């Protein structure tokens, strides 16, 4: 039996997508560094992060953006449905060395029906009370909603 995503139903402007929380540990940052080829020391060395003026090791910006994007791809049911995705990096995601690390919280709402099955989605991405991404918007194409 196939799983039906929420995207199979025509979404309404103002509706919320399912919220998600993503744990982030230093181990995740090392894995991402290997996959992305971004070995900047601020993402794994407390000494280098502090030398750069940061409070501690910080997550890669693109890793933060990718986690937020999972809310979109999970909702749409297809990564290719995300046609545009833009953000502004507002604050670094500080990842302490202690377990369980930190948590990134993502919520999203359908801001506009652009027609032809395309929807603008606005995301709110926070670490605790701190908004880490601003102006986070995406255009998602839902083939099942084409008119």
mmCIF file of C-alpha atoms in Angstrom:
data_model
loop_
_atom_site.group_PDB
_atom_site.id
_atom_site.type_symbol
_atom_site.label_atom_id
_atom_site.label_comp_id
_atom_site.label_asym_id
_atom_site.label_seq_id
_atom_site.Cartn_x
_atom_site.Cartn_y
_atom_site.Cartn_z
ATOM 1 C CA UNK A 1 0.000 0.000 0.000
ATOM 2 C CA UNK A 2 1.454 3.367 -1.041
ATOM 3 C CA UNK A 3 1.869 6.107 1.523
ATOM 4 C CA UNK A 4 -0.156 9.199 0.708
ATOM 5 C CA UNK A 5 1.565 12.522 1.405
ATOM 6 C CA UNK A 6 -0.305 15.648 2.430
ATOM 7 C CA UNK A 7 0.623 17.080 -0.961
ATOM 8 C CA UNK A 8 -1.857 14.731 -2.669
ATOM 9 C CA UNK A 9 -4.621 16.970 -1.315
ATOM 10 C CA UNK A 10 -4.887 20.500 -2.734
ATOM 11 C CA UNK A 11 -3.255 22.618 -0.011
ATOM 12 C CA UNK A 12 -4.909 25.747 1.335
ATOM 13 C CA UNK A 13 -3.117 29.041 1.765
ATOM 14 C CA UNK A 14 -2.419 29.533 5.469
ATOM 15 C CA UNK A 15 -2.240 25.799 6.205
ATOM 16 C CA UNK A 16 0.738 24.538 8.180
ATOM 17 C CA UNK A 17 3.006 21.737 7.073
ATOM 18 C CA UNK A 18 3.943 19.121 9.668
ATOM 19 C CA UNK A 19 6.583 20.528 12.014
ATOM 20 C CA UNK A 20 9.869 18.743 12.568
ATOM 21 C CA UNK A 21 12.760 18.797 15.013
ATOM 22 C CA UNK A 22 16.215 17.664 13.975
ATOM 23 C CA UNK A 23 18.896 16.770 16.516
ATOM 24 C CA UNK A 24 22.409 17.910 15.573
ATOM 25 C CA UNK A 25 25.560 16.529 17.177
ATOM 26 C CA UNK A 26 29.225 17.129 16.516
ATOM 27 C CA UNK A 27 29.303 13.683 14.930
ATOM 28 C CA UNK A 28 26.706 14.894 12.393
ATOM 29 C CA UNK A 29 28.938 17.858 11.548
ATOM 30 C CA UNK A 30 31.936 15.624 10.922
ATOM 31 C CA UNK A 31 29.860 13.365 8.680
ATOM 32 C CA UNK A 32 28.516 16.360 6.759
ATOM 33 C CA UNK A 33 32.028 17.787 6.398
ATOM 34 C CA UNK A 34 33.157 14.543 4.788
ATOM 35 C CA UNK A 35 30.181 14.411 2.440
ATOM 36 C CA UNK A 36 30.385 18.086 1.469
ATOM 37 C CA UNK A 37 34.152 18.405 1.487
ATOM 38 C CA UNK A 38 33.872 21.409 3.827
ATOM 39 C CA UNK A 39 36.476 20.861 6.540
ATOM 40 C CA UNK A 40 36.534 24.417 7.873
ATOM 41 C CA UNK A 41 37.756 24.104 11.472
ATOM 42 C CA UNK A 42 34.886 26.190 12.913
ATOM 43 C CA UNK A 43 32.641 23.184 12.246
ATOM 44 C CA UNK A 44 34.613 20.749 14.407
ATOM 45 C CA UNK A 45 37.234 22.539 16.534
ATOM 46 C CA UNK A 46 36.154 24.587 19.519
ATOM 47 C CA UNK A 47 39.562 26.303 19.594
ATOM 48 C CA UNK A 48 39.250 27.472 15.967
ATOM 49 C CA UNK A 49 35.620 28.476 16.391
ATOM 50 C CA UNK A 50 36.450 30.663 19.402
ATOM 51 C CA UNK A 51 39.461 32.134 17.590
ATOM 52 C CA UNK A 52 37.044 33.146 14.802
ATOM 53 C CA UNK A 53 34.857 34.950 17.352
ATOM 54 C CA UNK A 54 32.187 32.266 17.651
ATOM 55 C CA UNK A 55 30.893 30.975 20.999
ATOM 56 C CA UNK A 56 31.581 27.339 20.055
ATOM 57 C CA UNK A 57 31.547 24.963 17.085
ATOM 58 C CA UNK A 58 28.806 25.857 14.594
ATOM 59 C CA UNK A 59 26.880 23.795 12.065
ATOM 60 C CA UNK A 60 27.504 24.267 8.350
ATOM 61 C CA UNK A 61 25.006 26.725 6.898
ATOM 62 C CA UNK A 62 24.151 24.397 4.037
ATOM 63 C CA UNK A 63 23.569 21.541 6.509
ATOM 64 C CA UNK A 64 21.141 23.747 8.414
ATOM 65 C CA UNK A 65 19.381 24.638 5.164
ATOM 66 C CA UNK A 66 19.241 20.980 4.092
ATOM 67 C CA UNK A 67 17.608 19.937 7.362
ATOM 68 C CA UNK A 68 15.002 22.664 6.958
ATOM 69 C CA UNK A 69 14.406 21.491 3.394
ATOM 70 C CA UNK A 70 13.454 18.040 4.662
ATOM 71 C CA UNK A 71 10.148 19.506 5.858
ATOM 72 C CA UNK A 72 9.446 20.440 2.238
ATOM 73 C CA UNK A 73 10.547 17.162 0.676
ATOM 74 C CA UNK A 74 8.739 15.061 3.292
ATOM 75 C CA UNK A 75 5.539 17.017 2.663
ATOM 76 C CA UNK A 76 5.791 16.973 -1.137
ATOM 77 C CA UNK A 77 6.900 13.335 -1.253
ATOM 78 C CA UNK A 78 9.522 14.098 -3.902
ATOM 79 C CA UNK A 79 12.758 16.107 -3.570
ATOM 80 C CA UNK A 80 12.377 17.241 -7.202
ATOM 81 C CA UNK A 81 9.137 19.018 -6.251
ATOM 82 C CA UNK A 82 11.165 21.747 -4.539
ATOM 83 C CA UNK A 83 11.750 24.157 -7.431
ATOM 84 C CA UNK A 84 13.253 27.064 -5.474
ATOM 85 C CA UNK A 85 14.579 27.346 -1.948
ATOM 86 C CA UNK A 86 16.196 30.493 -0.590
ATOM 87 C CA UNK A 87 17.250 31.544 2.888
ATOM 88 C CA UNK A 88 19.253 34.161 4.713
ATOM 89 C CA UNK A 89 21.563 32.867 7.408
ATOM 90 C CA UNK A 90 20.527 34.903 10.445
ATOM 91 C CA UNK A 91 22.437 33.242 13.262
ATOM 92 C CA UNK A 92 24.895 30.346 13.478
ATOM 93 C CA UNK A 93 23.680 27.047 14.919
ATOM 94 C CA UNK A 94 25.932 26.432 17.904
ATOM 95 C CA UNK A 95 26.536 22.728 18.546
ATOM 96 C CA UNK A 96 27.866 21.892 22.019
ATOM 97 C CA UNK A 97 30.147 18.904 22.507
ATOM 98 C CA UNK A 98 27.865 17.359 25.118
ATOM 99 C CA UNK A 99 25.194 14.886 24.116
ATOM 100 C CA UNK A 100 22.530 15.337 22.878
ATOM 101 C CA UNK A 101 24.006 18.325 21.028
ATOM 102 C CA UNK A 102 21.329 20.748 19.924
ATOM 103 C CA UNK A 103 18.000 20.727 18.112
ATOM 104 C CA UNK A 104 16.840 22.581 15.025
ATOM 105 C CA UNK A 105 13.066 23.204 14.916
ATOM 106 C CA UNK A 106 11.329 23.794 11.603
ATOM 107 C CA UNK A 107 7.778 24.896 10.903
ATOM 108 C CA UNK A 108 6.294 25.972 7.595
ATOM 109 C CA UNK A 109 3.092 27.334 6.154
ATOM 110 C CA UNK A 110 1.651 27.686 2.704
ATOM 111 C CA UNK A 111 1.908 31.395 1.976
ATOM 112 C CA UNK A 112 0.591 31.619 -1.572
ATOM 113 C CA UNK A 113 -0.977 29.548 -4.334
ATOM 114 C CA UNK A 114 1.068 30.463 -7.406
ATOM 115 C CA UNK A 115 -1.135 28.477 -9.769
ATOM 116 C CA UNK A 116 -0.464 25.391 -11.861
ATOM 117 C CA UNK A 117 0.238 23.304 -8.760
ATOM 118 C CA UNK A 118 2.963 25.635 -7.459
ATOM 119 C CA UNK A 119 2.898 26.914 -3.888
ATOM 120 C CA UNK A 120 5.121 29.340 -2.014
ATOM 121 C CA UNK A 121 5.991 27.977 1.403
ATOM 122 C CA UNK A 122 7.460 30.114 4.182
ATOM 123 C CA UNK A 123 9.616 28.368 6.784
ATOM 124 C CA UNK A 124 10.541 29.280 10.336
ATOM 125 C CA UNK A 125 13.798 27.694 11.478
ATOM 126 C CA UNK A 126 14.915 28.084 15.079
ATOM 127 C CA UNK A 127 17.389 26.784 17.616
ATOM 128 C CA UNK A 128 15.551 27.313 20.881
ATOM 129 C CA UNK A 129 14.298 30.905 20.814
ATOM 130 C CA UNK A 130 16.849 31.988 18.182
ATOM 131 C CA UNK A 131 15.770 32.257 14.555
ATOM 132 C CA UNK A 132 18.714 30.845 12.596
ATOM 133 C CA UNK A 133 17.331 31.241 9.068
ATOM 134 C CA UNK A 134 15.377 34.276 7.931
ATOM 135 C CA UNK A 135 13.520 34.914 4.704
ATOM 136 C CA UNK A 136 13.316 31.153 4.253
ATOM 137 C CA UNK A 137 10.960 30.564 1.333
ATOM 138 C CA UNK A 138 10.445 27.837 -1.202
ATOM 139 C CA UNK A 139 8.398 27.155 -4.296
ATOM 140 C CA UNK A 140 7.049 23.625 -4.328
ATOM 141 C CA UNK A 141 5.480 22.102 -7.456
ATOM 142 C CA UNK A 142 2.802 19.520 -6.715
ATOM 143 C CA UNK A 143 1.899 17.675 -9.933
ATOM 144 C CA UNK A 144 -1.244 16.285 -8.327
ATOM 145 C CA UNK A 145 -2.554 19.861 -7.920
ATOM 146 C CA UNK A 146 -2.164 21.072 -11.498
ATOM 147 C CA UNK A 147 -5.335 22.557 -12.859
#
